[in-house]
Amino acid sequence: MGAYRQAYERSMHDPEGFWRDAATAIDWVMPPGEILDRSAAPLYRWFPDARLNTCHNALDRHVDAGRGDQPALIHDSPVTGVLRTYSYRELRDEVALFAGALRRLGVGVGDRVVLYMAMVPQTVVAMLACARLGAVHSVVFGGFGARELAARIDDARPTVIVATSCGVEPGRIVAYQPMLDAALAEATHVPAHVVVLQRPQGPAELVRDTDLTWDDALLGAVPAECVPVAATDPLYILYTSGTTGRPKGVVRDNGGHAVALRWSMEAVFATGPGDVFWAASDVGWVVGHSYIVYAPLLTGATTVLYEGKPVGTPDAGAFWRVAAQHGVTTMFTAPTAIRAVKKEDPDGKLAEGYDLSRLRLLFLAGERLDPETYAWAGRLLGVPVIDNWWQTETGWPIAASPRGLETLPTKPGSPSVPVPGFRVRVVDGTGADVPPGEEGSIVLGLPLPPGCLPTLWGDDERYVSSYLSAFPGTYLTGDGGHFDTDGYLYVMGRTDDVINVAGHRLSTGAMEEVLAAHPAVAECAVIGVLDPLKGQVPRGFVVLKAGADVDPAELVALVRDRIGPVAALRRVDVVKGLPKTRSGKILRRTMRGIADGRTEPVPSTIDDPAVLDRLRPVLSDRGHDDHHRRRP
Ligand code: COA
Ligand code: AMP
């Protein structure tokens, strides 16, 4: 039996033994006695009696072990021209000082801190400072607007919000302060303080008495020590899009998270202490949490924090420049980013001048990896390309070729095999397993391994109803797909109304709520349609109230303003009617099929087939970038 199969079988038959062994890689204040608490099933808790501090494991421990001078974090920012390296010692000292500053502002164990920050080292410092205090951070992606931010503030109820004054996008400065002010005006919760990191590219004007700058917060602060917490205490909340407009607060605990990420770094990513790991993502997403910040630092590796794009900063050779300059050994990004590079530099000429000899592996995740992109990247870099499938909820890969365990053959279009710890099944509508080759819902047998969400923030009930109720004893991933006869998994897409735009997970429900709130709109639908670069892009369809009129451009702007530019809704069509079932449900799946060019059968449940017929030409019109259309 190969090493992968052996590890997988053990993780299934003896999960407690498997994870007890993995837990020895972590420094505990109180090592785990009990490994898994099953008493409140279907809610499970890993390492229920253990205590640790995640920041200690990410920083202090490595300094104490002699890695103090090794680079911990390299901030490479082509959009601001900044390049700065922090050693483990420097990063620990900055984190300890900012933790002291947060403590002085009233932040203690269990308190929440919302971070609305750009890709700067202080974001990582703030995350780890929270971890140091046993506080709970909740990072909000900078591309989200006021509505999304307000929803997160009201759910997390932070003691303090830390924001950067601005983000820097190619060609424009994104001022965060107006969005923060609008969100605070909209939210009912009032934080005790807002700390603003002033960036020279766009400083903010502090408006509330309780606001202070990052520098002022640090003045006279006393470095804070690591506060031990229970392994089951929350480390962070990361909100993610569900089918409704209300984001889900995915909770990550301290102990299971540290154990799982540390294990994944060696077993899946084949990366160890001293290696240079670069996840070209954003700290606002789960990939950023797990593989820019926590996993590389828990491992004693060097992480690269890249504030730039795959193209345009300054060109499509940017990724190869960064990888060569910092001696990156393992790289991780989204297929969209590779497609963007390929589009601008199809022959990969811009990679030619760079020495990429240290690069061993390229990992791609966040959306389906199409075989063409997989093949192109492999040809260009001459290293294995590893598709891996996971989601915010799991925090680390569910399916991948576990390169640290064994070199398994890869297959284009498949993220390979279930990672040890994950009992992956493909089931039909009754919950029965379907044979290889047949499509179904992908579910995970309970308990989920360490590192996955133990619940949703303050809402066990919603966790159970959203994820654990469809097929008892399993976790519903929301993805559909199939296994082949070799046990390789193929993930074909979401089975719900969540869409994936340029590797960003977005809710069509949230966009619909914004459109529906416009006084001229009677009803609306937002669907995700195929896009060659971004995988999917949203398209909106609105029916107006009798006698009402609106410029679709206004609706596009409204979504951009409320949800944020990352929503990337560029086209809204005004239509006469939306196809519905006789019970009034909008036939979004049928609309999506037609928009994607598939021959969609007319559902037998349709109320008025003429409405669908009238909509067909609008749906089939693929001018996505025409911004907005009016069909009287
Ligand atoms: N702050 C503010 N605005 C942001 C932002 C941020 N952090 N991130 C993105 N935006 C804005 C962009 O500027 C853009 O604005 P625009 O409409 O004015 O042009 C909009 O949100 C849409 O962004 P995006 O979907 O990223 O498209 P893009 O055209 O700017 O870039 C790619 C396209 C492919 C280069 C880019 O999407 C990319 O690098 N994708 C990889 C995604 C990724 O790493 N995902 C993480 C999972 S691994
Ligand atoms: P997020 O929670 O933002 O990480 O998005 C998770 C979703 O992205 C999953 O549920 C999938 O729909 C999709 N996804 C992520 N990685 C892959 C992959 N390798 N292949 C197919 N889909 C993926």
mmCIF file with all atom_site columns, C-alpha atoms and ligand atoms in Angstrom, residues 117-119 141-144 167-170 172 174 176 179 280-282 285 287 308-311 319 332-334 336-337 340 365-367 501-504 533-534 560 564-568 570, ligand 1:
data_model
loop_
_atom_site.group_PDB
_atom_site.id
_atom_site.type_symbol
_atom_site.label_atom_id
_atom_site.label_alt_id
_atom_site.label_comp_id
_atom_site.label_asym_id
_atom_site.label_entity_id
_atom_site.label_seq_id
_atom_site.pdbx_PDB_ins_code
_atom_site.Cartn_x
_atom_site.Cartn_y
_atom_site.Cartn_z
_atom_site.occupancy
_atom_site.B_iso_or_equiv
_atom_site.pdbx_formal_charge
_atom_site.auth_seq_id
_atom_site.auth_comp_id
_atom_site.auth_asym_id
_atom_site.auth_atom_id
_atom_site.pdbx_PDB_model_num
ATOM   1  C CA  . MET A 1 117 ? -7.356  46.123 5.416   1.00 0.00 ? 117 MET A CA  1
ATOM   2  C CA  . ALA A 1 118 ? -5.287  45.987 2.263   1.00 0.00 ? 118 ALA A CA  1
ATOM   3  C CA  . MET A 1 119 ? -2.413  43.618 1.493   1.00 0.00 ? 119 MET A CA  1
ATOM   4  C CA  . PHE A 1 141 ? -11.917 41.700 1.979   1.00 0.00 ? 141 PHE A CA  1
ATOM   5  C CA  . GLY A 1 142 ? -11.084 45.212 0.736   1.00 0.00 ? 142 GLY A CA  1
ATOM   6  C CA  . GLY A 1 143 ? -13.106 44.752 -2.433  1.00 0.00 ? 143 GLY A CA  1
ATOM   7  C CA  . PHE A 1 144 ? -16.340 44.581 -0.411  1.00 0.00 ? 144 PHE A CA  1
ATOM   8  C CA  . GLY A 1 167 ? -6.252  50.091 -0.837  1.00 0.00 ? 167 GLY A CA  1
ATOM   9  C CA  . VAL A 1 168 ? -4.146  50.495 -3.951  1.00 0.00 ? 168 VAL A CA  1
ATOM   10 C CA  . GLU A 1 169 ? -5.584  48.992 -7.115  1.00 0.00 ? 169 GLU A CA  1
ATOM   11 C CA  . PRO A 1 170 ? -3.761  49.417 -10.421 1.00 0.00 ? 170 PRO A CA  1
ATOM   12 C CA  . ARG A 1 172 ? -6.727  53.966 -8.635  1.00 0.00 ? 172 ARG A CA  1
ATOM   13 C CA  . VAL A 1 174 ? -9.595  52.911 -3.117  1.00 0.00 ? 174 VAL A CA  1
ATOM   14 C CA  . TYR A 1 176 ? -11.613 52.735 2.712   1.00 0.00 ? 176 TYR A CA  1
ATOM   15 C CA  . MET A 1 179 ? -16.959 52.801 3.030   1.00 0.00 ? 179 MET A CA  1
ATOM   16 C CA  . ALA A 1 280 ? -0.824  34.887 -4.574  1.00 0.00 ? 280 ALA A CA  1
ATOM   17 C CA  . SER A 1 281 ? -4.233  35.516 -3.092  1.00 0.00 ? 281 SER A CA  1
ATOM   18 C CA  . ASP A 1 282 ? -5.643  38.081 -0.668  1.00 0.00 ? 282 ASP A CA  1
ATOM   19 C CA  . TRP A 1 285 ? -10.118 35.142 1.520   1.00 0.00 ? 285 TRP A CA  1
ATOM   20 C CA  . VAL A 1 287 ? -6.578  31.024 0.971   1.00 0.00 ? 287 VAL A CA  1
ATOM   21 C CA  . GLY A 1 308 ? -0.216  43.387 -6.962  1.00 0.00 ? 308 GLY A CA  1
ATOM   22 C CA  . LYS A 1 309 ? -1.990  41.591 -9.769  1.00 0.00 ? 309 LYS A CA  1
ATOM   23 C CA  . PRO A 1 310 ? -0.943  38.835 -12.138 1.00 0.00 ? 310 PRO A CA  1
ATOM   24 C CA  . VAL A 1 311 ? -1.079  41.313 -15.021 1.00 0.00 ? 311 VAL A CA  1
ATOM   25 C CA  . PHE A 1 319 ? 4.428   36.360 -11.034 1.00 0.00 ? 319 PHE A CA  1
ATOM   26 C CA  . PHE A 1 332 ? -0.308  28.849 -4.961  1.00 0.00 ? 332 PHE A CA  1
ATOM   27 C CA  . THR A 1 333 ? -2.805  30.910 -6.918  1.00 0.00 ? 333 THR A CA  1
ATOM   28 C CA  . ALA A 1 334 ? -6.176  30.753 -8.658  1.00 0.00 ? 334 ALA A CA  1
ATOM   29 C CA  . THR A 1 336 ? -8.086  32.830 -13.185 1.00 0.00 ? 336 THR A CA  1
ATOM   30 C CA  . ALA A 1 337 ? -4.755  34.450 -12.444 1.00 0.00 ? 337 ALA A CA  1
ATOM   31 C CA  . ALA A 1 340 ? -5.034  36.316 -17.157 1.00 0.00 ? 340 ALA A CA  1
ATOM   32 C CA  . ALA A 1 365 ? -7.459  26.372 -6.324  1.00 0.00 ? 365 ALA A CA  1
ATOM   33 C CA  . GLY A 1 366 ? -10.480 28.562 -5.755  1.00 0.00 ? 366 GLY A CA  1
ATOM   34 C CA  . GLU A 1 367 ? -12.450 27.509 -8.817  1.00 0.00 ? 367 GLU A CA  1
ATOM   35 C CA  . VAL A 1 501 ? -16.034 35.110 -10.144 1.00 0.00 ? 501 VAL A CA  1
ATOM   36 C CA  . ALA A 1 502 ? -12.267 35.218 -10.699 1.00 0.00 ? 502 ALA A CA  1
ATOM   37 C CA  . GLY A 1 503 ? -11.795 32.838 -7.758  1.00 0.00 ? 503 GLY A CA  1
ATOM   38 C CA  . HIS A 1 504 ? -13.974 35.085 -5.585  1.00 0.00 ? 504 HIS A CA  1
ATOM   39 C CA  . LEU A 1 533 ? -11.257 34.663 -18.090 1.00 0.00 ? 533 LEU A CA  1
ATOM   40 C CA  . LYS A 1 534 ? -13.059 34.845 -14.760 1.00 0.00 ? 534 LYS A CA  1
ATOM   41 C CA  . ARG A 1 560 ? -20.912 48.094 -7.082  1.00 0.00 ? 560 ARG A CA  1
ATOM   42 C CA  . GLY A 1 564 ? -18.312 46.365 -3.704  1.00 0.00 ? 564 GLY A CA  1
ATOM   43 C CA  . PRO A 1 565 ? -16.373 46.394 -6.946  1.00 0.00 ? 565 PRO A CA  1
ATOM   44 C CA  . VAL A 1 566 ? -15.498 42.731 -6.485  1.00 0.00 ? 566 VAL A CA  1
ATOM   45 C CA  . ALA A 1 567 ? -19.110 41.822 -7.327  1.00 0.00 ? 567 ALA A CA  1
ATOM   46 C CA  . ALA A 1 568 ? -18.094 42.551 -10.947 1.00 0.00 ? 568 ALA A CA  1
ATOM   47 C CA  . ARG A 1 570 ? -21.336 44.645 -15.392 1.00 0.00 ? 570 ARG A CA  1
HETATM 48 N N1  . COA B 2 .   ? -9.864  46.322 -2.953  1.00 0.00 ? 1   COA B N1  1
HETATM 49 C C1  . COA B 2 .   ? -10.603 47.126 -3.732  1.00 0.00 ? 1   COA B C1  1
HETATM 50 N N2  . COA B 2 .   ? -11.039 46.783 -4.962  1.00 0.00 ? 1   COA B N2  1
HETATM 51 C C2  . COA B 2 .   ? -10.718 45.560 -5.412  1.00 0.00 ? 1   COA B C2  1
HETATM 52 C C3  . COA B 2 .   ? -9.955  44.654 -4.646  1.00 0.00 ? 1   COA B C3  1
HETATM 53 C C4  . COA B 2 .   ? -9.523  45.081 -3.365  1.00 0.00 ? 1   COA B C4  1
HETATM 54 N N3  . COA B 2 .   ? -8.809  44.292 -2.566  1.00 0.00 ? 1   COA B N3  1
HETATM 55 N N4  . COA B 2 .   ? -9.797  43.525 -5.360  1.00 0.00 ? 1   COA B N4  1
HETATM 56 C C5  . COA B 2 .   ? -10.427 43.691 -6.530  1.00 0.00 ? 1   COA B C5  1
HETATM 57 N N5  . COA B 2 .   ? -10.984 44.928 -6.552  1.00 0.00 ? 1   COA B N5  1
HETATM 58 C C6  . COA B 2 .   ? -11.725 45.530 -7.648  1.00 0.00 ? 1   COA B C6  1
HETATM 59 C C7  . COA B 2 .   ? -10.889 45.566 -8.900  1.00 0.00 ? 1   COA B C7  1
HETATM 60 O O1  . COA B 2 .   ? -10.086 46.734 -8.936  1.00 0.00 ? 1   COA B O1  1
HETATM 61 C C8  . COA B 2 .   ? -11.947 45.601 -9.982  1.00 0.00 ? 1   COA B C8  1
HETATM 62 O O2  . COA B 2 .   ? -12.429 46.919 -10.064 1.00 0.00 ? 1   COA B O2  1
HETATM 63 P P1  . COA B 2 .   ? -12.874 47.566 -11.452 1.00 0.00 ? 1   COA B P1  1
HETATM 64 O O3  . COA B 2 .   ? -14.233 47.012 -11.696 1.00 0.00 ? 1   COA B O3  1
HETATM 65 O O4  . COA B 2 .   ? -12.877 49.032 -11.165 1.00 0.00 ? 1   COA B O4  1
HETATM 66 O O5  . COA B 2 .   ? -11.877 47.164 -12.475 1.00 0.00 ? 1   COA B O5  1
HETATM 67 C C9  . COA B 2 .   ? -13.077 44.758 -9.396  1.00 0.00 ? 1   COA B C9  1
HETATM 68 O O6  . COA B 2 .   ? -12.844 44.727 -7.976  1.00 0.00 ? 1   COA B O6  1
HETATM 69 C C10 . COA B 2 .   ? -13.127 43.350 -9.916  1.00 0.00 ? 1   COA B C10 1
HETATM 70 O O7  . COA B 2 .   ? -11.913 42.718 -9.572  1.00 0.00 ? 1   COA B O7  1
HETATM 71 P P2  . COA B 2 .   ? -11.427 41.335 -10.192 1.00 0.00 ? 1   COA B P2  1
HETATM 72 O O8  . COA B 2 .   ? -12.605 40.428 -10.319 1.00 0.00 ? 1   COA B O8  1
HETATM 73 O O9  . COA B 2 .   ? -10.286 40.835 -9.392  1.00 0.00 ? 1   COA B O9  1
HETATM 74 O O10 . COA B 2 .   ? -11.024 41.673 -11.669 1.00 0.00 ? 1   COA B O10 1
HETATM 75 P P3  . COA B 2 .   ? -9.779  42.422 -12.292 1.00 0.00 ? 1   COA B P3  1
HETATM 76 O O11 . COA B 2 .   ? -10.208 42.672 -13.684 1.00 0.00 ? 1   COA B O11 1
HETATM 77 O O12 . COA B 2 .   ? -9.333  43.569 -11.468 1.00 0.00 ? 1   COA B O12 1
HETATM 78 O O13 . COA B 2 .   ? -8.605  41.334 -12.279 1.00 0.00 ? 1   COA B O13 1
HETATM 79 C C11 . COA B 2 .   ? -7.710  39.120 -12.382 1.00 0.00 ? 1   COA B C11 1
HETATM 80 C C12 . COA B 2 .   ? -8.733  40.094 -12.924 1.00 0.00 ? 1   COA B C12 1
HETATM 81 C C13 . COA B 2 .   ? -7.882  37.769 -13.004 1.00 0.00 ? 1   COA B C13 1
HETATM 82 C C14 . COA B 2 .   ? -6.319  39.642 -12.656 1.00 0.00 ? 1   COA B C14 1
HETATM 83 C C15 . COA B 2 .   ? -7.904  39.024 -10.853 1.00 0.00 ? 1   COA B C15 1
HETATM 84 O O14 . COA B 2 .   ? -9.237  38.718 -10.585 1.00 0.00 ? 1   COA B O14 1
HETATM 85 C C16 . COA B 2 .   ? -7.072  38.027 -10.122 1.00 0.00 ? 1   COA B C16 1
HETATM 86 O O15 . COA B 2 .   ? -5.919  38.206 -9.856  1.00 0.00 ? 1   COA B O15 1
HETATM 87 N N6  . COA B 2 .   ? -7.689  36.924 -9.728  1.00 0.00 ? 1   COA B N6  1
HETATM 88 C C17 . COA B 2 .   ? -7.100  35.917 -8.890  1.00 0.00 ? 1   COA B C17 1
HETATM 89 C C18 . COA B 2 .   ? -8.063  35.756 -7.763  1.00 0.00 ? 1   COA B C18 1
HETATM 90 C C19 . COA B 2 .   ? -7.542  35.203 -6.506  1.00 0.00 ? 1   COA B C19 1
HETATM 91 O O16 . COA B 2 .   ? -6.404  35.286 -6.164  1.00 0.00 ? 1   COA B O16 1
HETATM 92 N N7  . COA B 2 .   ? -8.485  34.623 -5.761  1.00 0.00 ? 1   COA B N7  1
HETATM 93 C C20 . COA B 2 .   ? -8.289  34.135 -4.452  1.00 0.00 ? 1   COA B C20 1
HETATM 94 C C21 . COA B 2 .   ? -8.617  32.685 -4.330  1.00 0.00 ? 1   COA B C21 1
HETATM 95 S S1  . COA B 2 .   ? -7.172  31.678 -4.485  1.00 0.00 ? 1   COA B S1  1
#
